[in-house]
CSV table of C-alpha atoms and ligand atoms in Angstrom, one decimal:
chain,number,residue,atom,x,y,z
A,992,UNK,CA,17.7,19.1,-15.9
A,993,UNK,CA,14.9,17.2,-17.8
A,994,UNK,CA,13.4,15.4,-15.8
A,995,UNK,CA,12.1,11.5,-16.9
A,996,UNK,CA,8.5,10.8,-16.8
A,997,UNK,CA,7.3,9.5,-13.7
A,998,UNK,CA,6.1,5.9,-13.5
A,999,UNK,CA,6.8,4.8,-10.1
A,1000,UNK,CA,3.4,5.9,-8.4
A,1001,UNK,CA,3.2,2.7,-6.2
A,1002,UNK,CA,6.6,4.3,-4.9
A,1003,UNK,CA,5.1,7.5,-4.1
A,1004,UNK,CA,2.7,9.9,-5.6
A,1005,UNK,CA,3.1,14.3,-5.8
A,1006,UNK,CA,1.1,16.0,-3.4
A,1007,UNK,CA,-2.3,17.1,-5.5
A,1008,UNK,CA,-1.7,20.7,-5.2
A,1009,UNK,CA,-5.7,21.1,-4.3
A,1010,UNK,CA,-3.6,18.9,-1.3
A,1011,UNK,CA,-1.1,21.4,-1.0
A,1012,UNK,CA,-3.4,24.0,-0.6
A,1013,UNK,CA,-5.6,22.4,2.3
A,1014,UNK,CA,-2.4,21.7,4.4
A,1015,UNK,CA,-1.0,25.3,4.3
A,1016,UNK,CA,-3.1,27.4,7.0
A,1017,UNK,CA,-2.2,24.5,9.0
A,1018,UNK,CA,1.6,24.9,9.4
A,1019,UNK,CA,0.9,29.0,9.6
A,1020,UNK,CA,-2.2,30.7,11.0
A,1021,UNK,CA,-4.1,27.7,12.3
A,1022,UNK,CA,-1.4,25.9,14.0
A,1023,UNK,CA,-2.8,25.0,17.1
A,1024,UNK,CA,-2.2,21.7,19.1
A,1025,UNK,CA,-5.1,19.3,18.5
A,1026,UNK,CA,-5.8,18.4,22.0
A,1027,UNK,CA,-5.5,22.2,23.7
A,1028,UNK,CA,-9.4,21.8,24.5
A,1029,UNK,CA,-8.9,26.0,26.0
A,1030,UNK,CA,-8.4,28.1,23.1
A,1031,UNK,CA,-9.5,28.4,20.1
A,1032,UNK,CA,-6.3,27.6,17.9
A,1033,UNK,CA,-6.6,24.0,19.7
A,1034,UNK,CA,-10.3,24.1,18.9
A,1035,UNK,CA,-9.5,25.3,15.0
A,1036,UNK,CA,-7.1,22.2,14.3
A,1037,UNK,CA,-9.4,19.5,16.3
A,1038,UNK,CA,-12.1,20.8,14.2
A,1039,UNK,CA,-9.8,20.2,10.8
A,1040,UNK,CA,-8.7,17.1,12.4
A,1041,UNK,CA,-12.4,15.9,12.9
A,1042,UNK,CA,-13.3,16.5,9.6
A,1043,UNK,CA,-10.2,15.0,7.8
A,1044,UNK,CA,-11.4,11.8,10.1
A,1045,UNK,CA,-14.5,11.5,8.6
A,1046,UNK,CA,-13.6,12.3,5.0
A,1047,UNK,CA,-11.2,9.2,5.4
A,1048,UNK,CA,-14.0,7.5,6.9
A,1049,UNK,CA,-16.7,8.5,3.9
A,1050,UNK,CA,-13.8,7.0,1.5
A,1051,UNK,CA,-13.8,4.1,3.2
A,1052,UNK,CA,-17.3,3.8,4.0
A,1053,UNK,CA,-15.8,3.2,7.6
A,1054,UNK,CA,-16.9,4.8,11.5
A,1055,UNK,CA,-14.6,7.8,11.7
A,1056,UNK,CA,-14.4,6.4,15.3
A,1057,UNK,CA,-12.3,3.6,14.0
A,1058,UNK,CA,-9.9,5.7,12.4
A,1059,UNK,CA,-6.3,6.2,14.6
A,1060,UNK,CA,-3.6,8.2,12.4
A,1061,UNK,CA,-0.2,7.2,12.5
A,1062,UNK,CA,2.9,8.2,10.2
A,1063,UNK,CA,2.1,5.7,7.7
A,1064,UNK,CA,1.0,2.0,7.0
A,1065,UNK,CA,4.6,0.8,8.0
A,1066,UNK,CA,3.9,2.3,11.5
A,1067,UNK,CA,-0.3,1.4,10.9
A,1068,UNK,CA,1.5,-2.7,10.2
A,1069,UNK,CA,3.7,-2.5,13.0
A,1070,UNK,CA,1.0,-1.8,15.4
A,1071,UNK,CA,-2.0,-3.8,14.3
A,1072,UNK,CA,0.7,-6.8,14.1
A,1073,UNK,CA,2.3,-6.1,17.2
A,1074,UNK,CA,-0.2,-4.3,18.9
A,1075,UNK,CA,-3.0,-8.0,18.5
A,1076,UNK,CA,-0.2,-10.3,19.3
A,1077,UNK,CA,0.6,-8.5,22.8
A,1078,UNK,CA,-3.1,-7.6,23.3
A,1079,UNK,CA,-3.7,-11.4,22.8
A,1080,UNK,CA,-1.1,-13.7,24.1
A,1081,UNK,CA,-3.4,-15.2,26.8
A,1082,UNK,CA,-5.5,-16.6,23.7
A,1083,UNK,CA,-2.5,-17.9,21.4
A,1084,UNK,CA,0.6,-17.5,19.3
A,1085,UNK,CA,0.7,-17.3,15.7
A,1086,UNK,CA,0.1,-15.5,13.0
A,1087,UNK,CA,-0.7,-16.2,9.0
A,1088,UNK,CA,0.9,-14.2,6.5
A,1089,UNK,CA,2.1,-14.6,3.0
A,1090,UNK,CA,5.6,-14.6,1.2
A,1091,UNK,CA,4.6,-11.8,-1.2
A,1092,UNK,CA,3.6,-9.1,1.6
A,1093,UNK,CA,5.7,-6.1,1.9
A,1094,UNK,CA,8.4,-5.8,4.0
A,1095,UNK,CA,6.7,-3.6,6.4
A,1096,UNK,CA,4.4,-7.0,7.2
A,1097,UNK,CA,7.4,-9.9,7.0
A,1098,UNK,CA,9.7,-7.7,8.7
A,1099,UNK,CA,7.4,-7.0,11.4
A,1100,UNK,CA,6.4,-10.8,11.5
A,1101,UNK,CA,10.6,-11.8,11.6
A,1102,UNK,CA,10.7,-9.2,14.7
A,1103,UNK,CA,7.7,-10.9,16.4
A,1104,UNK,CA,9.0,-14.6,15.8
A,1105,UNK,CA,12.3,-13.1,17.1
A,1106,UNK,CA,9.8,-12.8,20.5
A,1107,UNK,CA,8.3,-16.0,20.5
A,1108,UNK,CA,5.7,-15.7,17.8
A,1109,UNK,CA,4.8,-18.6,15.0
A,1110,UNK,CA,4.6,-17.5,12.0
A,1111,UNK,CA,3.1,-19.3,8.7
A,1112,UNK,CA,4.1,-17.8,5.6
A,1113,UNK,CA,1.6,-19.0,2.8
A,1114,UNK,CA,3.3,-19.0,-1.0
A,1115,UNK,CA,0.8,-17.6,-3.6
A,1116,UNK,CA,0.5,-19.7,-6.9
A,1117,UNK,CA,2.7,-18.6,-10.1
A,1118,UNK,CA,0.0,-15.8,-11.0
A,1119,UNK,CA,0.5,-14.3,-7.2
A,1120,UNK,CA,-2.8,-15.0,-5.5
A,1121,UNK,CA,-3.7,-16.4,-2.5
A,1122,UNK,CA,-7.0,-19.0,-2.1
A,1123,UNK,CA,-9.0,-18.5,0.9
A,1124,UNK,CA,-9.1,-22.5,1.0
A,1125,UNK,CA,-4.5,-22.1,1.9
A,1126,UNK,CA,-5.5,-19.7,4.3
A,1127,UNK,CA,-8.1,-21.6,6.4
A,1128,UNK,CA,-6.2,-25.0,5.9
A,1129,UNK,CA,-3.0,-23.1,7.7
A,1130,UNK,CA,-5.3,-22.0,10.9
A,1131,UNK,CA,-5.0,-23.8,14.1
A,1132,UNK,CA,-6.4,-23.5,17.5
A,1133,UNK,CA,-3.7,-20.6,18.1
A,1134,UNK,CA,-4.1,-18.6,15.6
A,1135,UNK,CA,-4.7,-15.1,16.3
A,1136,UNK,CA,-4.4,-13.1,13.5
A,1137,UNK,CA,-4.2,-13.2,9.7
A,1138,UNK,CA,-2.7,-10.3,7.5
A,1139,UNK,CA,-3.3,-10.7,3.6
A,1140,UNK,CA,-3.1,-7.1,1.4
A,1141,UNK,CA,-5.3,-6.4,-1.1
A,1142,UNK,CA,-3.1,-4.9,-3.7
A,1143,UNK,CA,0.6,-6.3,-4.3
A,1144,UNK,CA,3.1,-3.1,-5.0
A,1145,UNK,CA,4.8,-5.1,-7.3
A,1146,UNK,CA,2.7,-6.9,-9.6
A,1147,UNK,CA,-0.4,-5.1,-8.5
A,1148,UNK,CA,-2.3,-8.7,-8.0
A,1149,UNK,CA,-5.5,-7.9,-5.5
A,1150,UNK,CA,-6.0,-10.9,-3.3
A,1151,UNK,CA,-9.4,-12.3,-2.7
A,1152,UNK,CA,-9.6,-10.2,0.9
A,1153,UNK,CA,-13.4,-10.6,1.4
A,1154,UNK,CA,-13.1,-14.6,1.0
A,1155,UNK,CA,-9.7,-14.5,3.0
A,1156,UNK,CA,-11.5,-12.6,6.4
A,1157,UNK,CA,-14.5,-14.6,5.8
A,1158,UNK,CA,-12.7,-17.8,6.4
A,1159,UNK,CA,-10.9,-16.1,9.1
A,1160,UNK,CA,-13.9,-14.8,11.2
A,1161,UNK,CA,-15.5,-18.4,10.8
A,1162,UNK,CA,-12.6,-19.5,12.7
A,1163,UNK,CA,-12.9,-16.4,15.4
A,1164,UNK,CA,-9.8,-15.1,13.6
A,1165,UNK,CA,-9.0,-11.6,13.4
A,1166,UNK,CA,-8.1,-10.2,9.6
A,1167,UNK,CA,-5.7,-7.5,9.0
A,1168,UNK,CA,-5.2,-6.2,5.3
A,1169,UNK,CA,-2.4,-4.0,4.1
A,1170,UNK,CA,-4.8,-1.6,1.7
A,1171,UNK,CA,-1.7,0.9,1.1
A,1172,UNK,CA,-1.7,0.1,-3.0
A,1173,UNK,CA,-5.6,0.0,-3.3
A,1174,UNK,CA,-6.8,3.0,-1.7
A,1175,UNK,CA,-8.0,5.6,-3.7
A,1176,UNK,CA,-7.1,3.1,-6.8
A,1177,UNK,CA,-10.2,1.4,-6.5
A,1178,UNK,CA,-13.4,1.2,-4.2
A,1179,UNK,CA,-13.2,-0.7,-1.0
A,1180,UNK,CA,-15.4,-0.8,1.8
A,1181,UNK,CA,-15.1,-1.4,5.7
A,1182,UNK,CA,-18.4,-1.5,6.9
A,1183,UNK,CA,-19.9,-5.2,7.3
A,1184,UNK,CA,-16.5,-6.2,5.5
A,1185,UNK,CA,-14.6,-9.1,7.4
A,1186,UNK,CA,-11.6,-6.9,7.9
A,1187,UNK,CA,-10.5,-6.0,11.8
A,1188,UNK,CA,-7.3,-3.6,11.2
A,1189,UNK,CA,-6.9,-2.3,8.0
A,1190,UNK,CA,-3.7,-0.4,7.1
A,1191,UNK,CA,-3.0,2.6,4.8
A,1192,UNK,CA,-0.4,5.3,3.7
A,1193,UNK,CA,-1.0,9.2,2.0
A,1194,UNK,CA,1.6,9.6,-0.1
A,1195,UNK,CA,0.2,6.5,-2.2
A,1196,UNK,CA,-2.5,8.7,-3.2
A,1197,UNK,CA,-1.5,11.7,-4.0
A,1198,UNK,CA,-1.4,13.3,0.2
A,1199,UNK,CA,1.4,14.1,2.1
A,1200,UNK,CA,4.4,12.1,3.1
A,1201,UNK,CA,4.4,10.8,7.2
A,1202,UNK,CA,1.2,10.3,7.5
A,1203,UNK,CA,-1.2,7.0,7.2
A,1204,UNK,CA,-3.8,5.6,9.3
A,1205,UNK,CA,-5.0,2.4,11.0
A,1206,UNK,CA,-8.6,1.3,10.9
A,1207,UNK,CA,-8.9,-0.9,14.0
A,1208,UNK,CA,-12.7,-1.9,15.2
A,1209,UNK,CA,-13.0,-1.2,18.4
A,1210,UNK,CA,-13.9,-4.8,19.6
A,1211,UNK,CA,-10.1,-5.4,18.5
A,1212,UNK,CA,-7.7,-5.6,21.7
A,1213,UNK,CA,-4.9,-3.5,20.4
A,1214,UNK,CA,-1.7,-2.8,22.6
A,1215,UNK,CA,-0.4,0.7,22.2
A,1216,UNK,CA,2.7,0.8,20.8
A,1217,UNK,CA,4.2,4.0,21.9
A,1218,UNK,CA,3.3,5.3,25.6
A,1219,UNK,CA,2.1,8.8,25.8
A,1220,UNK,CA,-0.6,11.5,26.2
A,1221,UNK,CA,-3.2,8.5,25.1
A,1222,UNK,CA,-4.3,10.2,21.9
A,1223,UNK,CA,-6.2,8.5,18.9
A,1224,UNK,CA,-8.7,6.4,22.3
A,1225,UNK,CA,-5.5,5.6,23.4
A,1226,UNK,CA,-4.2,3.3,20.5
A,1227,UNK,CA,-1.6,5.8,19.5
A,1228,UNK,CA,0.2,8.5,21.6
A,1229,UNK,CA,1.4,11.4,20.3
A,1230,UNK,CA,0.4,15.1,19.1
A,1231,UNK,CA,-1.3,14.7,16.0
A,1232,UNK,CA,-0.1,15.6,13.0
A,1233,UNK,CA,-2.6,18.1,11.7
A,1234,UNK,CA,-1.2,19.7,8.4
A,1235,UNK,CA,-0.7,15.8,7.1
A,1236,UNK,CA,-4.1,14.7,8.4
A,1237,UNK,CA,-5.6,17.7,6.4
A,1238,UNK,CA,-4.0,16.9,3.4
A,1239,UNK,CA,-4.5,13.2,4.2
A,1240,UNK,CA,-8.1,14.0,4.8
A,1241,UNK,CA,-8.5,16.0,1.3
A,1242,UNK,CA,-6.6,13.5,-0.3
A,1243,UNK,CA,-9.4,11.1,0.2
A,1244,UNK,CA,-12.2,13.3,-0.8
A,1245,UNK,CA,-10.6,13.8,-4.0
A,1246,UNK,CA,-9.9,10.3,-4.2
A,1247,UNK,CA,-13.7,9.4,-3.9
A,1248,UNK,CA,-14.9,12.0,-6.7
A,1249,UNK,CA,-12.3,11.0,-9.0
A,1250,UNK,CA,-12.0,7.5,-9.1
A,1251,UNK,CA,-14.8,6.5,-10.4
A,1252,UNK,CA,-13.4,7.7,-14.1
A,1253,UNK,CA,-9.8,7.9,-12.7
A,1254,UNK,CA,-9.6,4.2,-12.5
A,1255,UNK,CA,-10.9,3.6,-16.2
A,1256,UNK,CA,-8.7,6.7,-17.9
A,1257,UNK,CA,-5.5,4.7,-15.9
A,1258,UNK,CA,-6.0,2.0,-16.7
A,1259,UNK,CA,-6.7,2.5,-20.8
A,1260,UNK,CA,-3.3,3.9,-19.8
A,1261,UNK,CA,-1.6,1.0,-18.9
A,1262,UNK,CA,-3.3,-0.9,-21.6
A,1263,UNK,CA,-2.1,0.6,-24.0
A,1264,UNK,CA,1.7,0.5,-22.3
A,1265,UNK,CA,1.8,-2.8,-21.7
A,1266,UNK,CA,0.3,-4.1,-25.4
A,1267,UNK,CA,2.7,-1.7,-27.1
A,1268,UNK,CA,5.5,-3.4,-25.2
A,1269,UNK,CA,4.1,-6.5,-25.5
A,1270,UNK,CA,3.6,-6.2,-29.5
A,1271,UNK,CA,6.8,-4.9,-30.2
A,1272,UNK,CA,9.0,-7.0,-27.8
A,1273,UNK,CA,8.4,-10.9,-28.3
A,1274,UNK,CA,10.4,-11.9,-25.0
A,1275,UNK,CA,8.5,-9.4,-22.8
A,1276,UNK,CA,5.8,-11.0,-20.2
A,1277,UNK,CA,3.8,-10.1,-17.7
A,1278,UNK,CA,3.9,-11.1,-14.1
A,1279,UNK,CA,1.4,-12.2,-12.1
A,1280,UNK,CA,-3.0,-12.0,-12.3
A,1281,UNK,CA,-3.9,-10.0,-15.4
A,1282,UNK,CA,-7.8,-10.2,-14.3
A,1283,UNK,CA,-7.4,-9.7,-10.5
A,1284,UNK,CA,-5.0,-6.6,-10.9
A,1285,UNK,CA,-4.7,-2.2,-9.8
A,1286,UNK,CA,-5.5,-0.7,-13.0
A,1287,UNK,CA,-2.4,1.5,-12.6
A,1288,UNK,CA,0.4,-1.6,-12.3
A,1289,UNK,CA,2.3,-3.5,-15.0
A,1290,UNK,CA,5.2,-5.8,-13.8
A,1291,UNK,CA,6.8,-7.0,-17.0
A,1292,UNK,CA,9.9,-9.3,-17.8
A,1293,UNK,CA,12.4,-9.0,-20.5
A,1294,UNK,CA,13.9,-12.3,-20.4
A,1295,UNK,CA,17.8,-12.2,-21.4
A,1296,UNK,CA,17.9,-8.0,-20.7
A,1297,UNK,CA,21.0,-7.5,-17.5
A,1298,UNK,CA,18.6,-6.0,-15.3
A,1299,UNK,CA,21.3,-3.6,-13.9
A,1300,UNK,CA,21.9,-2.8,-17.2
A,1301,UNK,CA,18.2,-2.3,-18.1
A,1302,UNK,CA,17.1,0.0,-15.7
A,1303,UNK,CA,20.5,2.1,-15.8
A,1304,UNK,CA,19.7,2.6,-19.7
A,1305,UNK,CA,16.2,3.4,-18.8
A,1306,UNK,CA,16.8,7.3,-18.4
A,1307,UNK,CA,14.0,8.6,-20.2
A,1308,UNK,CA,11.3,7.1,-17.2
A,1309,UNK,CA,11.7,6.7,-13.9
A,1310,UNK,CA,10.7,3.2,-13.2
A,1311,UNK,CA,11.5,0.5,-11.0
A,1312,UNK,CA,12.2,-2.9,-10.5
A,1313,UNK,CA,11.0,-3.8,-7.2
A,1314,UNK,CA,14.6,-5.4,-5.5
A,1315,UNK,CA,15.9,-4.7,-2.5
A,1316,UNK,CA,19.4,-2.2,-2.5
A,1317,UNK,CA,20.9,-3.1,0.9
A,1318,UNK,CA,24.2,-0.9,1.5
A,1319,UNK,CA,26.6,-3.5,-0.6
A,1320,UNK,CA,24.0,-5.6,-2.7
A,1321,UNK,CA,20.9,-5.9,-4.1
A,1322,UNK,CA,18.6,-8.8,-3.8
A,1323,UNK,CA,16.6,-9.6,-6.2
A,1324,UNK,CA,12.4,-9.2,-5.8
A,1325,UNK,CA,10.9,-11.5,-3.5
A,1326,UNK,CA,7.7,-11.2,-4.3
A,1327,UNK,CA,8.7,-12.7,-7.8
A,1328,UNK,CA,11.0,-14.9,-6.5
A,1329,UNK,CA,7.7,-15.9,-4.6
A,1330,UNK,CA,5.8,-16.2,-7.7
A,1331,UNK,CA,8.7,-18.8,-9.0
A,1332,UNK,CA,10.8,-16.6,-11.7
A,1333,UNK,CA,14.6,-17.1,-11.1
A,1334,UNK,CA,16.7,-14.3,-10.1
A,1335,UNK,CA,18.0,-13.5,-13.1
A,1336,UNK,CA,14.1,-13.1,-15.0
A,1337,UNK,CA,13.4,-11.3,-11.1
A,1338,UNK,CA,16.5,-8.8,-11.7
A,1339,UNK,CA,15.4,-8.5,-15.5
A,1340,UNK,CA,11.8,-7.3,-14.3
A,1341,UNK,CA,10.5,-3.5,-14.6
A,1342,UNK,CA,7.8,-2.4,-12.7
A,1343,UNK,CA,5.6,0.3,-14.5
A,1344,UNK,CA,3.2,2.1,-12.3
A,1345,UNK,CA,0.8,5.1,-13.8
A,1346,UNK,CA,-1.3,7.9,-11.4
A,1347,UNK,CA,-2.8,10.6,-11.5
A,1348,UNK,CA,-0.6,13.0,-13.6
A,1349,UNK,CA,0.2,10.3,-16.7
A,1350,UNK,CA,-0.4,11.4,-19.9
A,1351,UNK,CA,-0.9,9.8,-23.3
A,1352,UNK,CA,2.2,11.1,-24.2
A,1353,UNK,CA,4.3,9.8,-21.2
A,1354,UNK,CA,2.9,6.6,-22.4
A,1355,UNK,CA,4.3,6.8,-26.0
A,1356,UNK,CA,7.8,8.2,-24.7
A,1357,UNK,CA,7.5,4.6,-22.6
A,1358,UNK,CA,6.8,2.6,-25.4
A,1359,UNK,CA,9.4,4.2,-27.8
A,1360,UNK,CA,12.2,4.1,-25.0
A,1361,UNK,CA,11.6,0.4,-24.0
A,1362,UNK,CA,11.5,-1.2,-27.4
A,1363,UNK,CA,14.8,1.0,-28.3
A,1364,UNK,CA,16.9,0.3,-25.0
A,1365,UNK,CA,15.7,-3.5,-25.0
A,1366,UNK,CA,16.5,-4.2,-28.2
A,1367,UNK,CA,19.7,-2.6,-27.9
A,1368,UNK,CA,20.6,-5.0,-24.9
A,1369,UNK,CA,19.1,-8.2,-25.8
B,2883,LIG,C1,4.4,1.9,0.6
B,2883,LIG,C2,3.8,0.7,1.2
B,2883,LIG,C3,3.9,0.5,2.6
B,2883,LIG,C4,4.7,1.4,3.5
B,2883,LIG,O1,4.0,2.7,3.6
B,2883,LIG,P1,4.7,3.9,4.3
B,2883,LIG,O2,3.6,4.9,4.5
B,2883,LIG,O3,5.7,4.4,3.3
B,2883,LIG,O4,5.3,3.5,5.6
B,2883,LIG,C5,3.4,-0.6,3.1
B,2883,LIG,N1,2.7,-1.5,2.3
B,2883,LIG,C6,2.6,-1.3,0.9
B,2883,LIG,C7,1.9,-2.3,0.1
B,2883,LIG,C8,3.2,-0.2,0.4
B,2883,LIG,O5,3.1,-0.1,-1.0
């Protein structure tokens, strides 16, 4: 079979096979159990596990001490959410969020409000972003927590974060930020940043599936989520996963030497896929911030395209368009619908994601197939 080029990266990303090759001794010859403290294959994995921590830490310019590993951001969500609203009940009830977070955040929110919680959901203006001024006009004197991403998966729009946790601490409010979509895509840092819990995933940059990682400062009162052997300083039980927290681990050391001209050779990339669409397709537009954006996302519309139609014609890349498929329907993007489009222009919406492994040549397939296949339909 011949396979379409890939442009769903903010779906998921290949393993780098430098990745791959890191992670190997680790389901074989070193496959000790990370907390056996009496031999030396425990000793061999907590020593890989040690340094994975601190090459996450390095990307991140983070305390490895503030690094717990999970499975992946949705578990990191669920327990910074969860784990601040139990930790905190004493001190008040509701949280601030916004309608254009994944569904890891509002689905986790929906569970807590199902508990008791309040929940505000802020609505970002037609371009997708968030002012810090909507954020600290929504806190009140309960308000424990606000969680804000940085990058959208959708549209790719990066939220003013520093602004957003700046506004929060004023107010003695913790700050939690799904980073999932900007790690690795472009430089962020934890130290003296207002961010309390930050929230991330490996297989959005190019590690391992089932593995992810909460950074949690350690003045943050965190309820465990899971009850166990009280790994991770007790924020999350459970033998580690050492072959994914290798690979996680490398993952972010490559990420550090290559973004610096990764970010610029992706996003000339993406340039030039979105003007060729754009030139060639005078009903095409783009949704949301062009200026505060990944490098790697565009999120276009082709007003008056059936959007089932569109991306079943659309066998020559593997794209997406950023609905919902429940078992009988699909819903329409809520993060557009967010952003104001109807559900029709949502439905008619592609989202084109580029990475690592993109070419020029991908990119000229992409052009070529969209202008045929949307002309054809419209
Ligand atoms: C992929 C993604 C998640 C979920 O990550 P998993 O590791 O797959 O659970 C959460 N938030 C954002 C923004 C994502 O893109």
């Amino acid at each position: 079979m011949n396979y379409p080029a890939y442009f769903d990266y903010n779906a998921t990303t290949p393993v780098d096979p430098a990745v791959l090759e890191v992670m190997l001794p680790y389901f074989s010859m070193h496959f000790g159990n990370a907390a056996s403290r009496t031999h030396v294959f425990g000793s061999k994995a907590e020593e890989a596990v040690s340094t994975a921590r601190k090459q996450l830490a390095r990307l991140l310019d983070a305390d490895p001490k503030d690094v717990v590993f999970t499975s992946g951001a949705t578990e990191s969500i669920n327990l910074a959410l969860k784990g601040v609203w139990e930790a905190n009940r004493h001190r008040g009830n509701h949280l601030i969020t916004v309608s254009t977070e994944h569904k890891a955040v509002l689905d986790t929110c929906e569970h807590l409000a199902h508990l008791g919680a309040e929940i505000t959901y802020l609505t970002p203006d037609s371009e997708g972003l968030i002012r810090a001024e909507q954020v600290e006009a929504a806190i009140r004197p309960d308000t424990l927590l606000v969680s804000v991403m940085v990058a959208n998966n959708e549209t790719g729009v990066l939220q003013p974060i520093q602004a957003i946790g700046a506004v929060a601490h004023k107010q003695g409010v913790l700050f939690h930020t799904d980073a999932t979509q900007a790690v690795g895509k472009i430089p962020l840092s934890w130290a003296g940043s207002p961010i309390d819990l930050l929230s991330l995933s490996g297989h959005k940059f190019y590690g391992p599936k089932g593995i992810g990682a909460l950074l949690a400062r350690k003045s943050v009162a965190l309820t465990a989520q899971q009850d166990g052997g009280r790994h991770e300083r007790g924020r999350r039980s459970g033998t580690l996963n050492v072959p994914g927290i290798v690979g996680l681990g490398e993952a972010a050391r490559l990420a550090q030497n290559l973004l610096p001209t990764e970010k610029d050779r992706i996003a000339a990339l993406r340039n030039k896929l979105e003007a060729g669409i754009l030139g060639q397709i005078p009903q095409a537009t783009v949704n949301g911030s062009r200026q505060y954006r990944l490098p790697n996302t565009t999120n276009i519309t082709f007003a008056g395209v059936d959007g089932e139609l569109l991306l079943l014609s659309l066998n020559e890349i593997a794209v997406s368009n950023g609905s919902a498929c429940t078992s009988a329907t699909t819903l329409p993007s809520h993060v557009l619908k967010a952003m104001g489009l109807s559900d029709d222009l949502a439905y008619s919406s592609v989202r084109f994601s580029l990475g690592r492994f993109t070419s020029e040549e991908d990119v000229n397939t992409a052009i070529r197939h969209v202008v045929t296949v949307v002309n054809r339909l419209a």
